[in-house]
C-alpha angles and dihedrals in degrees: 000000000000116000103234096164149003140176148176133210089232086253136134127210145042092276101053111013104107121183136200135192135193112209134182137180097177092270105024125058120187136200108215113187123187130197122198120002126290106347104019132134116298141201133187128198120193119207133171097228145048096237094050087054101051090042086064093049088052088055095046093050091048088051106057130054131260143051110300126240124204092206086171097110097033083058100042098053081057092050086050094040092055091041090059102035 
């Protein structure tokens, strides 16, 4: 599955960093939460369409403490930069 998009709540450590993840693979998008750093507790959610996903991502964000991060460009320029070099 194709990262489209990934945050962070802003947080360090195993008790308040949260995670998310966008993925595609052209018919299928998952939510992929992620409590605590590598390792943590995790949680996926499947959905037939782009909107319903975002709209999880939007409730998950609204649900969990700290200041979001959309990490996705940055990710995507290292993706781009390995993939070159």
């Amino acid at each position: 599955m194709e990262v489209r998009g990934r945050w962070w709540n802003g947080s360090w450590g195993r008790m308040a960093r949260r995670d998310i993840w966008l993925l595609a693979d052209g018919r299928l998008w998952r939510v992929r939460g992620r409590l605590g750093g590598d390792g943590g507790q995790e949680v996926s959610y499947d959905f037939p369409d782009e909107p319903s996903a975002r709209s999880m991502v939007g409730r998950m964000m609204k649900t969990s403490a700290g200041t979001w991060r959309d990490l996705t460009e940055a990710i995507r320029q290292e993706s781009n930069r390995r993939r070159t070099h």
